[in-house]
CSV table of N, CA and C in Angstrom, one decimal:
chain,number,residue,atom,x,y,z
Q,1,MET,N,0.8,-1.2,0.0
Q,1,MET,CA,0.0,0.0,0.0
Q,1,MET,C,0.9,1.3,0.0
Q,2,LEU,N,1.9,1.3,0.9
Q,2,LEU,CA,2.7,2.5,0.9
Q,2,LEU,C,3.5,2.7,-0.4
Q,3,THR,N,3.9,1.6,-1.0
Q,3,THR,CA,4.6,1.7,-2.3
Q,3,THR,C,3.7,2.3,-3.4
Q,4,ILE,N,2.4,2.0,-3.4
Q,4,ILE,CA,1.5,2.6,-4.3
Q,4,ILE,C,1.3,4.1,-4.0
Q,5,LEU,N,1.2,4.4,-2.7
Q,5,LEU,CA,1.0,5.8,-2.4
Q,5,LEU,C,2.3,6.6,-2.8
Q,6,ARG,N,3.4,6.1,-2.5
Q,6,ARG,CA,4.7,6.8,-2.9
Q,6,ARG,C,4.8,7.0,-4.4
Q,7,ALA,N,4.3,6.1,-5.2
Q,7,ALA,CA,4.3,6.2,-6.6
Q,7,ALA,C,3.3,7.3,-7.1
Q,8,LEU,N,2.2,7.3,-6.5
Q,8,LEU,CA,1.1,8.3,-6.9
Q,8,LEU,C,1.4,9.7,-6.3
Q,9,GLU,N,2.0,9.8,-5.1
Q,9,GLU,CA,2.2,11.0,-4.5
Q,9,GLU,C,3.7,11.1,-4.1
Q,10,PRO,N,4.6,11.4,-5.0
Q,10,PRO,CA,6.0,11.4,-4.7
Q,10,PRO,C,6.5,12.5,-3.8
Q,11,VAL,N,5.7,13.6,-3.5
Q,11,VAL,CA,6.0,14.7,-2.7
Q,11,VAL,C,5.5,14.5,-1.3
Q,12,PRO,N,6.3,14.5,-0.3
Q,12,PRO,CA,5.7,14.3,1.1
Q,12,PRO,C,4.7,15.4,1.5
Q,13,HIS,N,3.8,15.0,2.3
Q,13,HIS,CA,2.7,15.9,2.7
Q,13,HIS,C,3.0,16.7,4.0
Q,14,ASP,N,4.1,16.5,4.6
Q,14,ASP,CA,4.4,17.1,5.9
Q,14,ASP,C,3.3,16.7,6.9
Q,15,LEU,N,3.1,17.6,7.8
Q,15,LEU,CA,2.1,17.4,8.9
Q,15,LEU,C,0.7,17.8,8.4
Q,16,TYR,N,-0.2,16.9,8.3
Q,16,TYR,CA,-1.6,17.3,7.9
Q,16,TYR,C,-2.5,16.1,8.1
Q,17,CYS,N,-3.6,16.4,8.8
Q,17,CYS,CA,-4.6,15.4,9.1
Q,17,CYS,C,-4.2,14.2,9.9
Q,18,GLY,N,-3.1,14.3,10.6
Q,18,GLY,CA,-2.7,13.2,11.5
Q,18,GLY,C,-3.1,13.5,12.9
Q,19,THR,N,-2.8,12.7,13.8
Q,19,THR,CA,-3.1,12.9,15.2
Q,19,THR,C,-1.8,13.3,15.9
Q,20,ILE,N,-1.9,14.4,16.7
Q,20,ILE,CA,-0.8,14.9,17.5
Q,20,ILE,C,-1.1,14.6,18.9
Q,21,GLY,N,-0.2,14.1,19.7
Q,21,GLY,CA,-0.6,13.9,21.1
Q,21,GLY,C,0.6,13.3,21.9
Q,22,PHE,N,0.3,13.0,23.1
Q,22,PHE,CA,1.3,12.4,23.9
Q,22,PHE,C,0.7,11.4,24.9
Q,23,VAL,N,1.5,10.5,25.4
Q,23,VAL,CA,1.1,9.6,26.5
Q,23,VAL,C,2.1,9.9,27.6
Q,24,SER,N,1.6,10.2,28.8
Q,24,SER,CA,2.5,10.5,29.9
Q,24,SER,C,3.0,9.2,30.6
Q,25,PRO,N,4.0,9.2,31.4
Q,25,PRO,CA,4.4,8.0,32.1
Q,25,PRO,C,3.3,7.4,33.0
Q,26,SER,N,2.4,8.2,33.4
Q,26,SER,CA,1.3,7.7,34.3
Q,26,SER,C,0.2,7.1,33.4
Q,27,GLY,N,0.3,7.2,32.1
Q,27,GLY,CA,-0.7,6.6,31.2
Q,27,GLY,C,-1.7,7.6,30.7
Q,28,ARG,N,-1.6,8.8,31.1
Q,28,ARG,CA,-2.6,9.8,30.7
Q,28,ARG,C,-2.3,10.1,29.2
Q,29,MET,N,-3.3,10.2,28.4
Q,29,MET,CA,-3.1,10.5,27.0
Q,29,MET,C,-4.0,11.7,26.5
Q,30,ARG,N,-3.3,12.5,25.7
Q,30,ARG,CA,-4.0,13.7,25.1
Q,30,ARG,C,-3.7,13.7,23.6
Q,31,VAL,N,-4.8,13.8,22.8
Q,31,VAL,CA,-4.6,13.8,21.3
Q,31,VAL,C,-5.5,14.9,20.7
Q,32,ASN,N,-5.1,15.3,19.5
Q,32,ASN,CA,-5.8,16.3,18.8
Q,32,ASN,C,-5.6,16.0,17.3
Q,33,LEU,N,-6.5,16.4,16.5
Q,33,LEU,CA,-6.3,16.2,15.0
Q,33,LEU,C,-5.7,17.5,14.4
Q,34,ALA,N,-4.7,17.3,13.6
Q,34,ALA,CA,-4.1,18.4,12.9
Q,34,ALA,C,-4.8,18.7,11.6
Q,35,ILE,N,-5.8,19.5,11.6
Q,35,ILE,CA,-6.6,19.7,10.4
Q,35,ILE,C,-6.1,21.0,9.7
Q,36,ARG,N,-5.5,22.0,10.4
Q,36,ARG,CA,-4.9,23.1,9.8
Q,36,ARG,C,-3.6,23.5,10.5
Q,37,PRO,N,-2.6,22.7,10.4
Q,37,PRO,CA,-1.4,23.0,11.2
Q,37,PRO,C,-0.5,24.0,10.5
Q,38,LEU,N,0.1,24.8,11.3
Q,38,LEU,CA,1.1,25.8,10.8
Q,38,LEU,C,2.5,25.3,11.2
Q,39,THR,N,3.3,25.0,10.3
Q,39,THR,CA,4.6,24.4,10.5
Q,39,THR,C,5.7,25.5,10.3
Q,40,LEU,N,6.5,25.8,11.3
Q,40,LEU,CA,7.5,26.8,11.2
Q,40,LEU,C,8.9,26.2,11.0
Q,41,TYR,N,9.7,26.7,10.1
Q,41,TYR,CA,11.0,26.1,9.8
Q,41,TYR,C,12.1,27.0,10.2
Q,42,GLU,N,13.3,26.5,10.4
Q,42,GLU,CA,14.4,27.3,10.9
Q,42,GLU,C,14.8,28.5,9.9
Q,43,ASN,N,14.5,28.3,8.6
Q,43,ASN,CA,14.8,29.3,7.7
Q,43,ASN,C,13.8,30.4,7.6
Q,44,ALA,N,12.9,30.5,8.6
Q,44,ALA,CA,11.8,31.5,8.7
Q,44,ALA,C,10.6,31.2,7.7
Q,45,GLU,N,10.7,30.1,7.0
Q,45,GLU,CA,9.5,29.7,6.2
Q,45,GLU,C,8.4,29.1,7.1
Q,46,ALA,N,7.2,29.4,6.7
Q,46,ALA,CA,6.1,28.8,7.4
Q,46,ALA,C,5.1,28.2,6.4
Q,47,ILE,N,4.6,27.0,6.7
Q,47,ILE,CA,3.6,26.4,5.8
Q,47,ILE,C,2.4,26.1,6.6
Q,48,LEU,N,1.3,26.6,6.1
Q,48,LEU,CA,0.0,26.4,6.7
Q,48,LEU,C,-0.8,25.4,5.8
Q,49,SER,N,-1.1,24.2,6.3
Q,49,SER,CA,-1.7,23.2,5.5
Q,49,SER,C,-3.2,23.3,5.7
Q,50,VAL,N,-3.9,23.4,4.6
Q,50,VAL,CA,-5.4,23.3,4.6
Q,50,VAL,C,-5.9,22.4,3.5
Q,51,GLY,N,-7.1,22.0,3.5
Q,51,GLY,CA,-7.6,21.2,2.4
Q,51,GLY,C,-9.1,21.1,2.5
Q,52,GLY,N,-9.7,20.4,1.6
Q,52,GLY,CA,-11.1,20.2,1.5
Q,52,GLY,C,-11.4,18.7,1.4
Q,53,GLY,N,-12.6,18.4,1.6
Q,53,GLY,CA,-13.0,16.9,1.5
Q,53,GLY,C,-13.5,16.6,0.2
Q,54,ILE,N,-13.3,15.3,-0.2
Q,54,ILE,CA,-13.8,14.8,-1.4
Q,54,ILE,C,-15.1,14.0,-1.1
Q,55,VAL,N,-16.2,14.6,-1.6
Q,55,VAL,CA,-17.5,13.9,-1.3
Q,55,VAL,C,-18.1,13.7,-2.7
Q,56,PHE,N,-19.3,13.1,-2.7
Q,56,PHE,CA,-20.0,12.6,-3.9
Q,56,PHE,C,-20.1,13.8,-4.9
Q,57,ASP,N,-20.5,15.0,-4.5
Q,57,ASP,CA,-20.8,16.0,-5.4
Q,57,ASP,C,-19.7,17.2,-5.4
Q,58,PHE,N,-18.5,16.9,-5.0
Q,58,PHE,CA,-17.5,17.9,-4.9
Q,58,PHE,C,-17.1,18.4,-6.3
Q,59,GLU,N,-16.7,19.7,-6.3
Q,59,GLU,CA,-16.2,20.4,-7.5
Q,59,GLU,C,-14.8,20.9,-7.1
Q,60,VAL,N,-13.8,20.6,-8.0
Q,60,VAL,CA,-12.4,21.0,-7.7
Q,60,VAL,C,-12.3,22.5,-7.4
Q,61,ARG,N,-12.8,23.3,-8.2
Q,61,ARG,CA,-12.6,24.8,-8.0
Q,61,ARG,C,-13.3,25.2,-6.7
Q,62,SER,N,-14.4,24.7,-6.4
Q,62,SER,CA,-15.1,25.1,-5.2
Q,62,SER,C,-14.3,24.7,-4.0
Q,63,GLU,N,-13.8,23.5,-4.0
Q,63,GLU,CA,-13.0,23.0,-2.9
Q,63,GLU,C,-11.7,23.8,-2.7
Q,64,TYR,N,-11.1,24.1,-3.8
Q,64,TYR,CA,-9.9,24.9,-3.8
Q,64,TYR,C,-10.1,26.3,-3.2
Q,65,LYS,N,-11.2,27.0,-3.6
Q,65,LYS,CA,-11.6,28.3,-3.1
Q,65,LYS,C,-11.9,28.2,-1.6
Q,66,GLU,N,-12.6,27.1,-1.2
Q,66,GLU,CA,-12.9,26.9,0.3
Q,66,GLU,C,-11.6,26.8,1.1
Q,67,SER,N,-10.6,26.0,0.5
Q,67,SER,CA,-9.3,25.9,1.2
Q,67,SER,C,-8.6,27.2,1.3
Q,68,LEU,N,-8.7,28.1,0.3
Q,68,LEU,CA,-8.0,29.4,0.4
Q,68,LEU,C,-8.7,30.2,1.5
Q,69,ARG,N,-10.1,30.1,1.6
Q,69,ARG,CA,-10.8,30.9,2.6
Q,69,ARG,C,-10.4,30.4,4.0
Q,70,LYS,N,-10.2,29.1,4.2
Q,70,LYS,CA,-9.7,28.6,5.5
Q,70,LYS,C,-8.3,29.1,5.8
Q,71,ALA,N,-7.5,29.3,4.8
Q,71,ALA,CA,-6.1,29.7,5.1
Q,71,ALA,C,-6.0,31.2,5.4
Q,72,ARG,N,-6.9,32.0,4.9
Q,72,ARG,CA,-6.8,33.4,5.0
Q,72,ARG,C,-6.9,33.9,6.5
Q,73,PHE,N,-7.5,33.1,7.4
Q,73,PHE,CA,-7.6,33.5,8.8
Q,73,PHE,C,-6.2,33.7,9.4
Q,74,ALA,N,-5.3,32.9,9.0
Q,74,ALA,CA,-3.9,32.9,9.6
Q,74,ALA,C,-2.9,33.7,8.7
Q,75,ALA,N,-3.1,33.6,7.4
Q,75,ALA,CA,-2.1,34.1,6.5
Q,75,ALA,C,-2.4,35.5,6.0
Q,76,GLY,N,-3.6,35.9,5.9
Q,76,GLY,CA,-4.0,37.2,5.5
Q,76,GLY,C,-3.4,37.5,4.1
Q,77,ASN,N,-2.9,38.7,3.9
Q,77,ASN,CA,-2.3,39.1,2.7
Q,77,ASN,C,-1.0,38.4,2.3
Q,78,ALA,N,-0.4,37.7,3.3
Q,78,ALA,CA,0.8,37.0,3.0
Q,78,ALA,C,0.6,35.6,2.3
Q,79,LEU,N,-0.7,35.3,2.1
Q,79,LEU,CA,-1.1,34.0,1.5
Q,79,LEU,C,-0.5,33.9,0.1
Q,80,LYS,N,0.3,32.9,-0.1
Q,80,LYS,CA,0.8,32.5,-1.5
Q,80,LYS,C,0.5,31.1,-1.8
Q,81,PRO,N,-0.7,30.8,-2.3
Q,81,PRO,CA,-1.2,29.4,-2.5
Q,81,PRO,C,-0.3,28.7,-3.5
Q,82,ARG,N,-0.1,27.4,-3.2
Q,82,ARG,CA,0.6,26.6,-4.2
Q,82,ARG,C,0.0,25.1,-4.0
Q,83,TRP,N,0.1,24.4,-5.0
Q,83,TRP,CA,-0.4,23.0,-4.9
Q,83,TRP,C,0.6,22.1,-4.2
Q,84,CYS,N,0.2,21.1,-3.6
Q,84,CYS,CA,1.1,20.2,-2.9
Q,84,CYS,C,2.2,19.6,-3.8
Q,85,ALA,N,1.9,19.4,-5.0
Q,85,ALA,CA,2.9,18.8,-5.9
Q,85,ALA,C,4.0,19.8,-6.2
Q,86,GLU,N,3.7,21.1,-6.0
Q,86,GLU,CA,4.8,22.1,-6.3
Q,86,GLU,C,5.7,22.4,-5.1
Q,87,THR,N,5.4,21.8,-3.9
Q,87,THR,CA,6.2,22.1,-2.8
Q,87,THR,C,7.5,21.3,-2.7
């Protein structure tokens, strides 16, 4: 399965839609879903990951516009959208 995914999507996705959390030595666990993570890098670059869902009646342009609207809350005028394949 992973071999097929690597062939179809050769560019890594970084952190997106995974679960972030911890388990303490006492067994306490806290988790959260990363649906719009902002990743900061040492070179001062920041990547805000957003996306839309693919459902029965989805339209590519509509989902893309919705993703941009979701990103503007954090990025504002600094928003420079690019497709995952271009990163």
